[in-house]
């Protein structure tokens, strides 16, 4: 693959440089800072960022996944349908199987928004609780339906 049609040849042909060579001057002139990667990402302040937006002025990692945190919280809140339905049918003990840990971790993920590490940690816990709740609901739903069939057939 290192021949005429390989990825390295394509990259060198399209970029106009070879490995180890100096990049040609771009729109910013020859004093342009060195690129941090193949796509021209340069660490430091973003263009158009306000004063004080230097290399240490904000979070260094990727932005927190607020959309994922909201989705986990919505999924946890939707899991309340099972206990509410059980309460409506007169089976109050269904309230004991509410997904309270999933709701709690979802709320914590949304509330910890600026801190990406905390959001990610609570987001993992919320989804783990949601999936565990769904699995347990299926495990308990099947015997409950079998019991209902036996009671109705007598």
XYZ file of C-alpha atoms in Angstrom:
154
model
C 0.000 0.000 0.000
C 2.989 2.288 0.063
C 3.021 2.498 -3.758
C 1.510 5.132 -5.976
C -2.051 4.690 -4.680
C -1.421 4.278 -0.958
C -2.742 6.564 1.768
C 0.686 8.092 2.392
C 1.059 9.022 -1.281
C -2.443 10.494 -1.312
C -1.759 12.586 1.779
C 1.551 13.843 0.447
C 0.067 14.632 -2.952
C -2.924 16.502 -1.501
C -0.995 18.421 1.166
C 1.960 19.305 -1.011
C 4.493 18.091 1.538
C 6.307 14.962 2.545
C 7.108 13.630 5.949
C 9.903 15.638 7.512
C 9.639 18.535 5.095
C 8.711 22.097 5.959
C 5.133 23.166 5.325
C 4.699 25.830 2.663
C 3.635 29.245 3.966
C -0.128 29.547 4.284
C -2.492 32.495 4.540
C -0.897 33.651 7.806
C 2.579 33.870 6.229
C 5.799 32.120 7.125
C 5.557 33.002 10.834
C 2.462 30.831 11.242
C 2.741 28.571 14.321
C 3.342 24.881 13.749
C 0.316 22.708 13.357
C -0.594 20.308 16.160
C -1.955 17.646 13.834
C -2.808 16.731 10.261
C -5.952 18.855 10.213
C -4.373 22.106 11.318
C -5.467 22.017 14.957
C -3.391 24.480 16.914
C -3.561 24.425 20.711
C -4.112 27.718 22.426
C -6.810 30.349 22.342
C -9.557 29.907 19.818
C -10.083 32.641 17.255
C -12.696 35.046 18.491
C -12.325 33.990 22.106
C -12.551 36.807 24.592
C -9.703 38.224 26.631
C -8.119 35.843 29.085
C -8.843 32.792 26.937
C -5.348 31.349 27.059
C -4.153 27.765 27.166
C -5.072 27.346 30.852
C -8.234 29.435 30.906
C -10.798 26.664 30.654
C -11.443 22.964 30.574
C -8.782 21.156 28.611
C -10.801 18.050 27.796
C -13.782 17.652 25.529
C -16.968 19.415 26.572
C -19.237 17.620 28.996
C -21.971 15.531 27.401
C -24.998 17.435 28.628
C -27.246 15.899 25.962
C -26.329 12.393 27.121
C -26.962 13.386 30.720
C -30.410 14.722 29.855
C -31.182 11.559 27.865
C -30.174 9.377 30.824
C -32.369 11.456 33.128
C -35.330 11.237 30.739
C -34.883 7.455 30.433
C -34.785 7.166 34.225
C -37.923 9.283 34.558
C -39.673 7.179 31.920
C -38.897 4.119 33.990
C -41.303 5.505 36.582
C -44.136 4.338 34.339
C -43.880 0.812 35.800
C -44.290 1.837 39.480
C -47.027 4.347 38.635
C -48.919 1.692 36.663
C -48.494 -0.749 39.540
C -49.810 1.864 41.978
C -52.748 2.525 39.673
C -53.561 -1.202 39.651
C -53.539 -1.235 43.444
C -50.170 -2.931 43.872
C -48.386 -0.408 46.090
C -45.311 -2.631 46.405
C -44.340 -1.635 42.844
C -43.176 1.657 44.339
C -40.336 -0.293 45.960
C -38.850 -1.038 42.549
C -38.677 2.566 41.360
C -35.456 3.508 39.575
C -34.434 6.046 42.201
C -30.668 5.503 41.778
C -30.935 6.107 38.031
C -32.913 9.296 38.599
C -30.441 10.469 41.235
C -27.416 9.841 39.034
C -29.169 11.508 36.080
C -29.860 14.613 38.149
C -26.269 14.663 39.387
C -24.963 14.348 35.812
C -27.037 17.343 34.721
C -26.081 19.401 37.787
C -22.320 18.757 37.406
C -22.296 20.201 33.870
C -19.082 22.267 33.715
C -16.978 19.425 35.142
C -16.613 16.942 32.269
C -15.152 14.146 34.402
C -18.002 14.296 36.921
C -20.620 14.408 34.166
C -19.101 11.358 32.486
C -18.907 9.438 35.775
C -22.518 10.152 36.770
C -23.639 9.524 33.200
C -22.118 6.023 33.272
C -23.769 5.302 36.615
C -27.156 6.587 35.409
C -27.106 4.420 32.277
C -25.951 1.407 34.280
C -28.906 1.879 36.641
C -31.303 2.353 33.715
C -30.161 -0.837 31.982
C -30.178 -2.823 35.226
C -33.697 -1.552 35.942
C -34.870 -2.574 32.469
C -33.372 -6.055 32.885
C -34.919 -6.503 36.329
C -38.275 -5.270 35.049
C -38.254 -7.975 32.383
C -37.204 -10.611 34.912
C -40.043 -9.664 37.269
C -42.594 -8.991 34.534
C -42.583 -12.536 33.130
C -43.482 -14.323 36.417
C -46.075 -11.637 37.158
C -47.759 -12.283 33.807
C -47.647 -16.052 34.399
C -49.247 -15.506 37.826
C -51.953 -13.351 36.235
C -52.676 -16.039 33.637
C -52.944 -18.712 36.362
C -55.245 -16.545 38.489
C -57.475 -15.669 35.525
C -57.685 -19.254 34.291
C -58.950 -20.622 37.635
